[in-house]
mmCIF file of C-alpha atoms in Angstrom:
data_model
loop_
_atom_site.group_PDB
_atom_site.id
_atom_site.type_symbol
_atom_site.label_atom_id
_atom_site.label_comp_id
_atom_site.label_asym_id
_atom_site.label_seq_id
_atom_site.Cartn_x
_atom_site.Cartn_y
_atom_site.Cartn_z
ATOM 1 C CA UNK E 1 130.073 -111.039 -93.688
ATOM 2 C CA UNK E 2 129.884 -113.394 -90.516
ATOM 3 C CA UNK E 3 127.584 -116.412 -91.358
ATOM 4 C CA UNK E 4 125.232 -117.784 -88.446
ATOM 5 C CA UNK E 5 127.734 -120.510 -87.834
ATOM 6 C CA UNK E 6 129.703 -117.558 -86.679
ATOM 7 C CA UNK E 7 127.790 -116.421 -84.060
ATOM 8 C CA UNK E 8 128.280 -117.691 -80.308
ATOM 9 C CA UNK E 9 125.942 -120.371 -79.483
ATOM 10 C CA UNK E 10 125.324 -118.601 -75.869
ATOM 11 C CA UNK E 11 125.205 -115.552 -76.097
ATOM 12 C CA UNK E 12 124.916 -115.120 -80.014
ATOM 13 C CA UNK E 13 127.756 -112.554 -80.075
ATOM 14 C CA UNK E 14 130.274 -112.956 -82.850
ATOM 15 C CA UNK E 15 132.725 -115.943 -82.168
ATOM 16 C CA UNK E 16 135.438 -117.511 -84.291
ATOM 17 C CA UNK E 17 136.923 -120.096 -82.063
ATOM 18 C CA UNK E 18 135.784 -123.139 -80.120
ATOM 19 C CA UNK E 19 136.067 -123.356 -76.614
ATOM 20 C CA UNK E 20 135.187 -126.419 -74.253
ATOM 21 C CA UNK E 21 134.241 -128.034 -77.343
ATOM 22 C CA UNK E 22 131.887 -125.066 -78.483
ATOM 23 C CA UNK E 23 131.776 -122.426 -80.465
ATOM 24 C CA UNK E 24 132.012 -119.325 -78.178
ATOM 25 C CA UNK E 25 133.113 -116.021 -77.569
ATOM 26 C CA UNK E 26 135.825 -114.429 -75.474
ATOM 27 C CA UNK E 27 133.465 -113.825 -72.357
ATOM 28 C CA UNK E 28 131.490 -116.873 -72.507
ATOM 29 C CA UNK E 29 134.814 -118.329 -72.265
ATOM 30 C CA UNK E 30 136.052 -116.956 -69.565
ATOM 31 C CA UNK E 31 132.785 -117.374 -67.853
ATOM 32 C CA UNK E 32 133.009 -121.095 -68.147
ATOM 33 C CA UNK E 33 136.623 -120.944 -67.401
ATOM 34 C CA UNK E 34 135.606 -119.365 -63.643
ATOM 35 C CA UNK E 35 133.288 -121.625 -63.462
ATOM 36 C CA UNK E 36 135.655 -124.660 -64.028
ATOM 37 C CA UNK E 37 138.876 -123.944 -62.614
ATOM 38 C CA UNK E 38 137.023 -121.467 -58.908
ATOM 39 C CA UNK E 39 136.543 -122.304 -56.137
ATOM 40 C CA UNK E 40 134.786 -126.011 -56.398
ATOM 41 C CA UNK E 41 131.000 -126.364 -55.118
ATOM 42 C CA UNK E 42 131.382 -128.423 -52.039
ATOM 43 C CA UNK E 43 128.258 -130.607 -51.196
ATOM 44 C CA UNK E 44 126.658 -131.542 -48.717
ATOM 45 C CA UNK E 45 128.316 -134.848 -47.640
ATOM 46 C CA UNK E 46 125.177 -136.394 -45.334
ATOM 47 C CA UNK E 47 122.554 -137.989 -48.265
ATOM 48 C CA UNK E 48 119.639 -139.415 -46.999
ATOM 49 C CA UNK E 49 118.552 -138.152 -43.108
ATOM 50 C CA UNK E 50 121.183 -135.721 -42.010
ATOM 51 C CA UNK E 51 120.673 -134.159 -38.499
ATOM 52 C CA UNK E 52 120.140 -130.216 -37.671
ATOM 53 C CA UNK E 53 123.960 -130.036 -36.715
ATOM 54 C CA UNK E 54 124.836 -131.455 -39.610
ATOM 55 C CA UNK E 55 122.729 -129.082 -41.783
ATOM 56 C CA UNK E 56 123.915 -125.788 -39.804
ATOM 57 C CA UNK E 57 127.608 -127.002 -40.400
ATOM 58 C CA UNK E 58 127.119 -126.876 -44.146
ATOM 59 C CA UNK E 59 127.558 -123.490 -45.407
ATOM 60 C CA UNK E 60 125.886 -124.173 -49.094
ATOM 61 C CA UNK E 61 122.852 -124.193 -49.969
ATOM 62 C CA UNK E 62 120.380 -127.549 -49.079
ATOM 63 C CA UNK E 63 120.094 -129.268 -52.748
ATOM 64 C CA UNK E 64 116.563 -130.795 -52.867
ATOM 65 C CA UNK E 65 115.410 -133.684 -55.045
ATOM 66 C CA UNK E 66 112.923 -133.048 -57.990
ATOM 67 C CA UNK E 67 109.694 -134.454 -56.871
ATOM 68 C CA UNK E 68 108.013 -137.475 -58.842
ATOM 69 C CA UNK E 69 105.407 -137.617 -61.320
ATOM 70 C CA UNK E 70 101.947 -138.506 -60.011
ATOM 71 C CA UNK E 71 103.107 -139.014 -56.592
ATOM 72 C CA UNK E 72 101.767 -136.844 -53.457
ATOM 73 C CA UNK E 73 103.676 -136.479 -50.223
ATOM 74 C CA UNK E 74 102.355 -137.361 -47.163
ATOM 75 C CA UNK E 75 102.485 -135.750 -43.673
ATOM 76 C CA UNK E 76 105.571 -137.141 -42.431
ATOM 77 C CA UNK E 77 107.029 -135.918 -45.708
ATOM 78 C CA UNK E 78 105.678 -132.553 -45.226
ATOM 79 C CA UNK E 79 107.204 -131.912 -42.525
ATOM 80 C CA UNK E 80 110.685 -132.743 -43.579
ATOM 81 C CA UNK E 81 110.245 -130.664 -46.404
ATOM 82 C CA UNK E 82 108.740 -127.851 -44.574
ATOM 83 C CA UNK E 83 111.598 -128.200 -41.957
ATOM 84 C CA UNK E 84 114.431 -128.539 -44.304
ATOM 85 C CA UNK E 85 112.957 -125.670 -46.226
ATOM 86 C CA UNK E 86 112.929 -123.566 -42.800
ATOM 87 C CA UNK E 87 116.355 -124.179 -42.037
ATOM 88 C CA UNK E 88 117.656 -123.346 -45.513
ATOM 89 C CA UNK E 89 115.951 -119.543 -45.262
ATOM 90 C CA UNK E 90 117.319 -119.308 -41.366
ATOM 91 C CA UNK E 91 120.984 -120.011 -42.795
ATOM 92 C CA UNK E 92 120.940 -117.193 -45.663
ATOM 93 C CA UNK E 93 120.714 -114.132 -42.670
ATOM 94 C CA UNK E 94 123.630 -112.139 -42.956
ATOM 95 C CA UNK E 95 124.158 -112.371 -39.364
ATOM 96 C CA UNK E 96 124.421 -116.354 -39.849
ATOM 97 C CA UNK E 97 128.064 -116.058 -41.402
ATOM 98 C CA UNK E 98 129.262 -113.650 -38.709
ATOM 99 C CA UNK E 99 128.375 -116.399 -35.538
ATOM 100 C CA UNK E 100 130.577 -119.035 -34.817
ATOM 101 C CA UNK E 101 129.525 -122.707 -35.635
ATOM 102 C CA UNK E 102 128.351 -124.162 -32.503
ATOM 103 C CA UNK E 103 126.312 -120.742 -31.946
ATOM 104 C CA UNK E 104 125.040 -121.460 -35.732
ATOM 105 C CA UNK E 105 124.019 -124.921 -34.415
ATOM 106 C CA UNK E 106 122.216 -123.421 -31.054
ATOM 107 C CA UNK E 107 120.627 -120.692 -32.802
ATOM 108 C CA UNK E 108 118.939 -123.292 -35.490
ATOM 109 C CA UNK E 109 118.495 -126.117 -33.143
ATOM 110 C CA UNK E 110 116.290 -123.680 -30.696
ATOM 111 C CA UNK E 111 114.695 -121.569 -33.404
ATOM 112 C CA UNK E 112 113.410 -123.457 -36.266
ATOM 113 C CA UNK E 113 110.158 -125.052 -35.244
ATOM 114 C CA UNK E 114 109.291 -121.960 -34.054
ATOM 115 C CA UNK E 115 109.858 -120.346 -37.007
ATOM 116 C CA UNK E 116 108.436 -123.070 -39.099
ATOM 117 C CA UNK E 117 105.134 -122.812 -37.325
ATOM 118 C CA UNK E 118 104.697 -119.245 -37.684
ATOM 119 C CA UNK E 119 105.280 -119.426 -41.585
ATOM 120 C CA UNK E 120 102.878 -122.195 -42.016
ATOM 121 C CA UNK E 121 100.426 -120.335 -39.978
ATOM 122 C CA UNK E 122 100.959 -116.831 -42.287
ATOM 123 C CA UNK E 123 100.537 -118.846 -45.567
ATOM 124 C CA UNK E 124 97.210 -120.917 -43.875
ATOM 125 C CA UNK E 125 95.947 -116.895 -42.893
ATOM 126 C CA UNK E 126 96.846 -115.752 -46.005
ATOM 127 C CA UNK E 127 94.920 -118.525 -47.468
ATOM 128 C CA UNK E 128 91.968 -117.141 -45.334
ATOM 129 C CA UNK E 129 92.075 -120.600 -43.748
ATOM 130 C CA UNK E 130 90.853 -120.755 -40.204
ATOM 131 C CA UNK E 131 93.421 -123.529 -39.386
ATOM 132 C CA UNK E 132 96.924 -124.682 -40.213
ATOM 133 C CA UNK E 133 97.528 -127.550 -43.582
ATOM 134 C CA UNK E 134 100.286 -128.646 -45.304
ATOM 135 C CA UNK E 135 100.387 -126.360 -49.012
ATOM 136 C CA UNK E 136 98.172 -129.286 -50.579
ATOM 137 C CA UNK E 137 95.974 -128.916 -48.044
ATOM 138 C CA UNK E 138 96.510 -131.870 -46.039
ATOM 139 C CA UNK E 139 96.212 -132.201 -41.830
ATOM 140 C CA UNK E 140 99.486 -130.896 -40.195
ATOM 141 C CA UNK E 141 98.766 -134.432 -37.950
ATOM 142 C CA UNK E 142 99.477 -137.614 -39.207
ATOM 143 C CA UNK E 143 96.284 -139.570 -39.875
ATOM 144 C CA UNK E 144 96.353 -142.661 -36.823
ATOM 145 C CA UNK E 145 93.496 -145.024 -35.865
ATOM 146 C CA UNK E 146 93.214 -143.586 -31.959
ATOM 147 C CA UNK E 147 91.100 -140.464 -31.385
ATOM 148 C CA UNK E 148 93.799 -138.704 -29.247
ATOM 149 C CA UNK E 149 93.128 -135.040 -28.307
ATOM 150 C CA UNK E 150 91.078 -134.005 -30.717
ATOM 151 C CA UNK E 151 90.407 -130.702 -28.968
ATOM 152 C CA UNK E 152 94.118 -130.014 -28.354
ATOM 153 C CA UNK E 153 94.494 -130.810 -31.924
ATOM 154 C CA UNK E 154 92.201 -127.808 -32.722
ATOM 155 C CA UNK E 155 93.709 -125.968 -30.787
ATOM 156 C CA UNK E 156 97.408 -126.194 -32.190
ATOM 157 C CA UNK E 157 95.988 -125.554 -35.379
ATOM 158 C CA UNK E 158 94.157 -122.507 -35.335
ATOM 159 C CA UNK E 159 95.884 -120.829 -31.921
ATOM 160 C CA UNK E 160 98.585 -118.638 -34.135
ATOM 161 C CA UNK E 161 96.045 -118.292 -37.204
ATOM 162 C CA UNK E 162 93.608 -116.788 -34.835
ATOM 163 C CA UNK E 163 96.527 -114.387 -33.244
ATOM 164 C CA UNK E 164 97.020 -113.556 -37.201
ATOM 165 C CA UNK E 165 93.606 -112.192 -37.528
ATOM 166 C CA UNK E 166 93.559 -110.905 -34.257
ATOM 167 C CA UNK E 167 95.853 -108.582 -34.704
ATOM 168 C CA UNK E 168 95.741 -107.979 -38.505
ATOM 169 C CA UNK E 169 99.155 -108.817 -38.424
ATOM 170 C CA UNK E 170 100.729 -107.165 -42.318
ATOM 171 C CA UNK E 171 103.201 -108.929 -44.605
ATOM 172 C CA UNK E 172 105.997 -106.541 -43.963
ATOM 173 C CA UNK E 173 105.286 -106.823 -39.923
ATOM 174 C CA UNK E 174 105.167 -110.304 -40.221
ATOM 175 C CA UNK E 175 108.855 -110.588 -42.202
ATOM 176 C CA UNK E 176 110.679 -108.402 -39.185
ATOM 177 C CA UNK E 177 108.532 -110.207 -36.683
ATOM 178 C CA UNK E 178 109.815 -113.345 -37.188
ATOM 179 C CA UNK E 179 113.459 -111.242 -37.658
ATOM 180 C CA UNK E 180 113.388 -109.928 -34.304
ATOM 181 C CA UNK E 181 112.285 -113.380 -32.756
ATOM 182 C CA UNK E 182 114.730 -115.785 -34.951
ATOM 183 C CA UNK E 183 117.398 -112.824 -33.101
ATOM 184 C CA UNK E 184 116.712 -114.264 -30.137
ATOM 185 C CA UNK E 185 119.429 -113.529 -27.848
ATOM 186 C CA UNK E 186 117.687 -113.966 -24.440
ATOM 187 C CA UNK E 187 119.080 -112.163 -21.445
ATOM 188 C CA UNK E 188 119.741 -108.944 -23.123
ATOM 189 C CA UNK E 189 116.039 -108.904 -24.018
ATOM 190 C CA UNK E 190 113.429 -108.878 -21.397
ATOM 191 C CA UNK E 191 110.602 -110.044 -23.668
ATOM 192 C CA UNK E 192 112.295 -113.051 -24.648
ATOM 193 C CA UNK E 193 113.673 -116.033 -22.953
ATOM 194 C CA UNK E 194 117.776 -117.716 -23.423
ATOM 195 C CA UNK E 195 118.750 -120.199 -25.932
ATOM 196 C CA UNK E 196 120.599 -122.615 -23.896
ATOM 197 C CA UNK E 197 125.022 -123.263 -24.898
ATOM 198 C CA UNK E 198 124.848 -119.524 -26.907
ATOM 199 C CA UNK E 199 128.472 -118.102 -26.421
ATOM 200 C CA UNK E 200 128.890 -114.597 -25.086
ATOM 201 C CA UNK E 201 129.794 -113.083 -28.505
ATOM 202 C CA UNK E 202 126.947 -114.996 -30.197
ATOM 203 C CA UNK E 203 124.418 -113.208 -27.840
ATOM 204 C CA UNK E 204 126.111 -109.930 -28.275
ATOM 205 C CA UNK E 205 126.059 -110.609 -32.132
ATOM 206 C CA UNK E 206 122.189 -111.434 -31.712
ATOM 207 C CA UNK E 207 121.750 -108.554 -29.383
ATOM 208 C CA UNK E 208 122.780 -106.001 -31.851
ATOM 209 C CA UNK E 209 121.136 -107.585 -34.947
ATOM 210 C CA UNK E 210 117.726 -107.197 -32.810
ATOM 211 C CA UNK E 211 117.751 -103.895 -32.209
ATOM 212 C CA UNK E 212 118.391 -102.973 -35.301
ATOM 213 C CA UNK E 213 115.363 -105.389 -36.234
ATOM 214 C CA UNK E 214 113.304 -103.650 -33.687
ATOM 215 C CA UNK E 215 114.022 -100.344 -34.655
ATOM 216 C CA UNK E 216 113.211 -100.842 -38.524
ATOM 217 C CA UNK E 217 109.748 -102.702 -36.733
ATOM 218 C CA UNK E 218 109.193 -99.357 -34.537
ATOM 219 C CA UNK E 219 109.483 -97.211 -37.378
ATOM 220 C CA UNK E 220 107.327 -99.426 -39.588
ATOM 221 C CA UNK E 221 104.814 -98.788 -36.962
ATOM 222 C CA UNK E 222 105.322 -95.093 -36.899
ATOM 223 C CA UNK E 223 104.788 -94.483 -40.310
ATOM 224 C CA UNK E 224 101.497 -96.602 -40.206
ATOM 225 C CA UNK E 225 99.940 -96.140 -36.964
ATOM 226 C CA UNK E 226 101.648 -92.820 -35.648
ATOM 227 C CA UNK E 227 101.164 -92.030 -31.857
ATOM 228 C CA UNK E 228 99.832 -95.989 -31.443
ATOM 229 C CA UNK E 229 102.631 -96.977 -32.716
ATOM 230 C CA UNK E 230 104.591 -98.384 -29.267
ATOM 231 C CA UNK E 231 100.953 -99.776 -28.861
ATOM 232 C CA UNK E 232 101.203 -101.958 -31.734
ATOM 233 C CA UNK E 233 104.808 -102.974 -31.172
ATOM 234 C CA UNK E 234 103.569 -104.520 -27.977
ATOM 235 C CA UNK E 235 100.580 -106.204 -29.436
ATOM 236 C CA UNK E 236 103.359 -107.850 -32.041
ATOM 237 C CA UNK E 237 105.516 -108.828 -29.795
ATOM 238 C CA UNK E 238 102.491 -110.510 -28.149
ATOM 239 C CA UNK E 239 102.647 -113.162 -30.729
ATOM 240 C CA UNK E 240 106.069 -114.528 -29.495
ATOM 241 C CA UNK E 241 104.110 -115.752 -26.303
ATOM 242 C CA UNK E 242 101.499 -117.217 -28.205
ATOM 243 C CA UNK E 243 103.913 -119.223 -30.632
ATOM 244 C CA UNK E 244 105.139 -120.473 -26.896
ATOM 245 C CA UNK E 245 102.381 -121.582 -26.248
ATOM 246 C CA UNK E 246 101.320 -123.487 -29.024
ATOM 247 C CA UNK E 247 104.448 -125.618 -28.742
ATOM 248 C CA UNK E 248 103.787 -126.338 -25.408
ATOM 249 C CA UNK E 249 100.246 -127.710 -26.733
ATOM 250 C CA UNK E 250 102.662 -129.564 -29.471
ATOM 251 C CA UNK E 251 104.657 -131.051 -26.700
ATOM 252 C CA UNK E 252 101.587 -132.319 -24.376
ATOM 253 C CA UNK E 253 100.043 -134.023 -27.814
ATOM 254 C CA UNK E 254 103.181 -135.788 -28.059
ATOM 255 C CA UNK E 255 103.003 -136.921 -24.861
ATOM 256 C CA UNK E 256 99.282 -138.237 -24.948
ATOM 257 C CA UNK E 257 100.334 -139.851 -28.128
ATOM 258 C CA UNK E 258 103.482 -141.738 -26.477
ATOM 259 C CA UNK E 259 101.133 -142.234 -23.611
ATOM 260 C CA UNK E 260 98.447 -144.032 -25.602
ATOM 261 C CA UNK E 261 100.505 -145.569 -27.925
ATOM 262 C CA UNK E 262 104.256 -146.753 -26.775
ATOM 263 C CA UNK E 263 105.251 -148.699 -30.190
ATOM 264 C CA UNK E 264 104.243 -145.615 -32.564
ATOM 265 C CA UNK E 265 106.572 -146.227 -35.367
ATOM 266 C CA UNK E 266 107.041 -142.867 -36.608
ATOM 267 C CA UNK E 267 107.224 -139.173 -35.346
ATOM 268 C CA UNK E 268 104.549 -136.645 -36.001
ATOM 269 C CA UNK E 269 106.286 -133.810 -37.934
ATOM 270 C CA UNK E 270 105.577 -131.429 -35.733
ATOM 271 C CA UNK E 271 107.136 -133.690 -32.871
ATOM 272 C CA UNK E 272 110.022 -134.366 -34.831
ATOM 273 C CA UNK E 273 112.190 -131.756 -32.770
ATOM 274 C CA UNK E 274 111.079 -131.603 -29.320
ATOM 275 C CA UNK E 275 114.153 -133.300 -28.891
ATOM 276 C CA UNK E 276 116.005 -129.797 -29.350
ATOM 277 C CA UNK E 277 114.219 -127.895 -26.553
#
């Protein structure tokens, strides 16, 4: 009868030999074995503050740093995280492996504030928050001594929350929403204007991965709203304009800010990438 020292210590299956210096079966073996002797995990080489075309270069995942004990990030931090976390979702798309590089780079450079503000303005409305925070709560502005703006301030961060309850906008819309406008090819789509530098075969690539997009969002609509549904596609797509709009706002409060203040030592995370557009 096989004792408990017998047993694998992994997977608890019957073993009788050791393997990597423990007592395993077969599988768990060969498992480990894969594991060892693959394909190595290649990591990402730029520690500390790598760039956007850095990050879009680097086909694995983005390895984040457990947070510490007791201490609470501030807005500047925030930001990066919410930005870093942005471009690691925009990088898993299918479509993402099929573009070449540079495209990759365009395509992320162009689309990820944009894409970063809607989210943080779903999770706010699903909050039932009337304006944009950070997930502890926290202003999406970094706290300074001048009074700069403070209606434009408003304005940035309850413009795409307000859109949200506007049009009652549903979790599933909301996922192929932001879908259709991360797919942003530009000429081929009238409602939606060019990333600058995108190849020809990266639009075409984007072109076809938006219809199909579209046409999953038309038929979402169909089955929910029946002969309104074109109706509501429109009213959807109206949101696109809006998110325009509010970086506009995002680029005139940097501008006041510069304006008012020449030596500000740091960049509001939300102004972080202006220099992309």
């Amino acid at each position: 009868m096989m004792t408990p020292l017998e047993m694998c210590l992994i997977c608890q299956r019957p073993a009788n030999s050791l393997n990597y210096g423990v007592l395993s079966c077969d599988a768990c073996k060969i498992f480990f074995r894969r594991i060892i002797f693959g394909k190595p995990v290649k990591f990402c080489a730029n520690i500390g503050n790598p760039t956007v075309e850095e990050l879009a270069r680097s086909f694995g995942p983005i390895q984040f740093l457990p947070k510490l004990e007791n201490r609470q990030p501030d807005s500047i931090q925030w930001g990066n995280l919410a930005a870093l976390t942005t471009i690691d979702y925009m990088k898993k798309f299918n479509f993402m492996g099929v573009l070449d590089v540079e495209d990759r780079i365009v395509l992320i450079k162009n689309s990820f504030t944009d894409f970063d503000m809607l989210s943080n303005a779903r999770r706010s409305f699903d909050l039932k928050k009337a304006e944009s925070a950070f997930p502890d709560g926290s202003d999406i502005f970094v706290k300074i001594d001048h009074d700069i703006c403070n209606n434009l301030e408003n304005k940035i961060r309850c413009r795409l929350i307000g859109r949200f309850c506007d049009l009652k906008i549903a979790a599933e819309e909301f996922l192929i929403l932001t879908c259709i406008f991360f797919c942003n090819p530009g000429e081929f789509h009238y409602l939606f204007s060019a990333h600058p530098n995108l190849s020809l075969s990266g639009r075409k690539i984007l072109n076809t991965y938006q219809k199909i997009y579209t046409s999953c969002l038309l038929q979402y609509s169909f089955l929910n709203y029946q002969q309104n549904a074109p109706s509501r596609l429109t009213d959807l797509f109206s949101l696109y304009h809006s998110v325009k709009k509010a970086h506009e706002e995002i680029q005139t409060h940097f501008f006041f800010c510069k304006t008012k203040m020449p030596n500000l030592p740091f960049k509001d995370s939300l102004h972080t990438n202006l220099d992309f557009f």
